[in-house]
XYZ file of N, CA and C in Angstrom:
177
model
N 0.850 -1.154 0.000
C 0.000 0.000 0.000
C 0.908 1.232 0.000
N 0.963 1.892 -1.118
C 1.890 3.015 -1.280
C 1.507 4.217 -0.428
N 0.243 4.505 -0.365
C -0.164 5.677 0.421
C -1.095 5.245 1.547
N -0.858 5.788 2.702
C -1.707 5.483 3.855
C -3.006 6.259 3.765
N -4.064 5.619 4.186
C -5.320 6.342 4.350
C -5.234 7.106 5.666
N -6.136 8.005 5.872
C -6.166 8.753 7.136
C -6.345 7.792 8.307
N -7.158 6.772 8.107
C -7.383 5.791 9.168
C -6.100 5.038 9.486
N -5.388 4.615 8.451
C -4.148 3.871 8.666
C -3.105 4.758 9.340
N -3.046 6.006 8.970
C -2.117 6.943 9.592
C -2.444 7.089 11.084
N -3.725 7.228 11.398
C -4.169 7.328 12.790
C -3.788 6.074 13.567
N -4.050 4.905 12.981
C -3.735 3.650 13.666
C -2.229 3.488 13.874
N -1.439 3.929 12.914
C 0.011 3.854 13.052
C 0.480 4.706 14.232
N -0.076 5.897 14.361
C 0.282 6.763 15.495
C -0.123 6.117 16.814
N -1.300 5.515 16.847
C -1.757 4.833 18.058
C -0.857 3.636 18.384
N -0.414 2.930 17.363
C 0.473 1.792 17.583
C 1.771 2.240 18.242
N 2.282 3.379 17.825
C 3.512 3.893 18.419
C 3.305 4.298 19.876
N 2.057 4.609 20.243
C 1.746 5.026 21.611
C 1.309 3.871 22.509
N 1.106 2.699 21.921
C 0.613 1.559 22.693
C 1.601 1.207 23.806
N 1.041 0.852 24.961
C 1.893 0.552 26.114
C 1.868 -0.924 26.503
N 0.913 -1.674 25.953
C 0.858 -3.103 26.282
C 0.805 -3.924 24.994
N 1.171 -5.176 25.127
C 1.131 -6.096 23.988
C -0.306 -6.261 23.495
N -1.257 -6.278 24.407
C -2.665 -6.417 24.039
C -3.125 -5.246 23.172
N -2.730 -4.029 23.552
C -3.076 -2.851 22.755
C -2.439 -2.951 21.370
N -1.181 -3.345 21.319
C -0.497 -3.484 20.029
C -1.208 -4.488 19.143
N -1.586 -5.625 19.718
C -2.262 -6.675 18.944
C -3.585 -6.188 18.366
N -4.356 -5.477 19.176
C -5.647 -4.967 18.699
C -5.457 -3.953 17.567
N -4.488 -3.077 17.728
C -4.245 -2.050 16.705
C -3.759 -2.695 15.412
N -2.880 -3.677 15.534
C -2.394 -4.377 14.334
C -3.551 -5.091 13.637
N -4.452 -5.686 14.405
C -5.637 -6.325 13.802
C -6.471 -5.303 13.033
N -6.650 -4.107 13.616
C -7.403 -3.047 12.931
C -6.672 -2.610 11.663
N -5.344 -2.539 11.733
C -4.566 -2.134 10.555
C -4.697 -3.171 9.441
N -4.653 -4.445 9.811
C -4.825 -5.502 8.811
C -6.217 -5.453 8.181
N -7.229 -5.199 8.994
C -8.594 -5.091 8.472
C -8.712 -3.899 7.531
N -8.083 -2.788 7.886
C -8.105 -1.595 7.024
C -7.409 -1.868 5.692
N -6.279 -2.554 5.745
C -5.548 -2.887 4.514
C -6.376 -3.814 3.626
N -7.025 -4.783 4.242
C -7.867 -5.712 3.489
C -9.044 -4.985 2.851
N -9.648 -4.074 3.603
C -10.762 -3.282 3.085
C -10.323 -2.456 1.882
N -9.145 -1.840 1.980
C -8.629 -1.025 0.884
C -8.351 -1.890 -0.348
N -7.760 -3.069 -0.141
C -7.485 -3.973 -1.263
C -8.776 -4.407 -1.939
N -9.774 -4.748 -1.146
C -11.064 -5.176 -1.695
C -11.705 -4.042 -2.485
N -11.630 -2.843 -1.942
C -12.203 -1.679 -2.611
C -11.509 -1.424 -3.951
N -10.182 -1.504 -3.956
C -9.428 -1.286 -5.192
C -9.731 -2.371 -6.217
N -9.862 -3.619 -5.755
C -10.170 -4.729 -6.658
C -11.558 -4.542 -7.273
N -12.531 -4.122 -6.458
C -13.880 -3.887 -6.969
C -13.882 -2.757 -7.996
N -13.105 -1.710 -7.747
C -13.005 -0.605 -8.697
C -12.419 -1.084 -10.018
N -11.390 -1.933 -9.945
C -10.788 -2.470 -11.165
C -11.786 -3.339 -11.919
N -12.553 -4.144 -11.204
C -13.545 -5.010 -11.852
C -14.622 -4.186 -12.549
N -15.060 -3.127 -11.920
C -16.086 -2.262 -12.514
C -15.536 -1.584 -13.764
N -14.309 -1.075 -13.670
C -13.683 -0.414 -14.812
C -13.508 -1.396 -15.964
N -13.062 -2.598 -15.649
C -12.851 -3.604 -16.680
C -14.174 -4.007 -17.330
N -15.238 -4.124 -16.534
C -16.549 -4.487 -17.077
C -17.086 -3.384 -17.986
N -16.812 -2.148 -17.641
C -17.279 -1.032 -18.470
C -16.532 -0.968 -19.796
N -15.306 -1.418 -19.804
C -14.488 -1.347 -21.018
C -14.700 -2.519 -21.959
N -15.401 -3.564 -21.507
C -15.669 -4.712 -22.370
C -16.764 -4.348 -23.373
N -16.576 -4.758 -24.608
C -17.628 -4.493 -25.595
C -18.835 -5.397 -25.308
N -20.005 -4.870 -25.551
C -21.224 -5.662 -25.354
C -21.366 -6.652 -26.501
N -21.623 -7.897 -26.144
C -21.784 -8.940 -27.157
C -23.250 -9.356 -27.245
N -24.133 -8.419 -27.070
C -25.560 -8.719 -27.140
C -26.051 -8.437 -28.557
N -26.744 -9.398 -29.142
C -27.234 -9.245 -30.504
C -28.693 -8.960 -30.499
């Protein structure tokens, strides 16, 4: 992920401030979920763009 979202930036700052292993684990889980959400969103955008660019084969 080349650019951080605002949410990921916030979570990264919180991770640096975490004082317990439990806090770190929870924040890392949130970061992984955010990354997965972003990947899914980008994949869906690519699928929509690709579907729009396909010629219609309806006769």
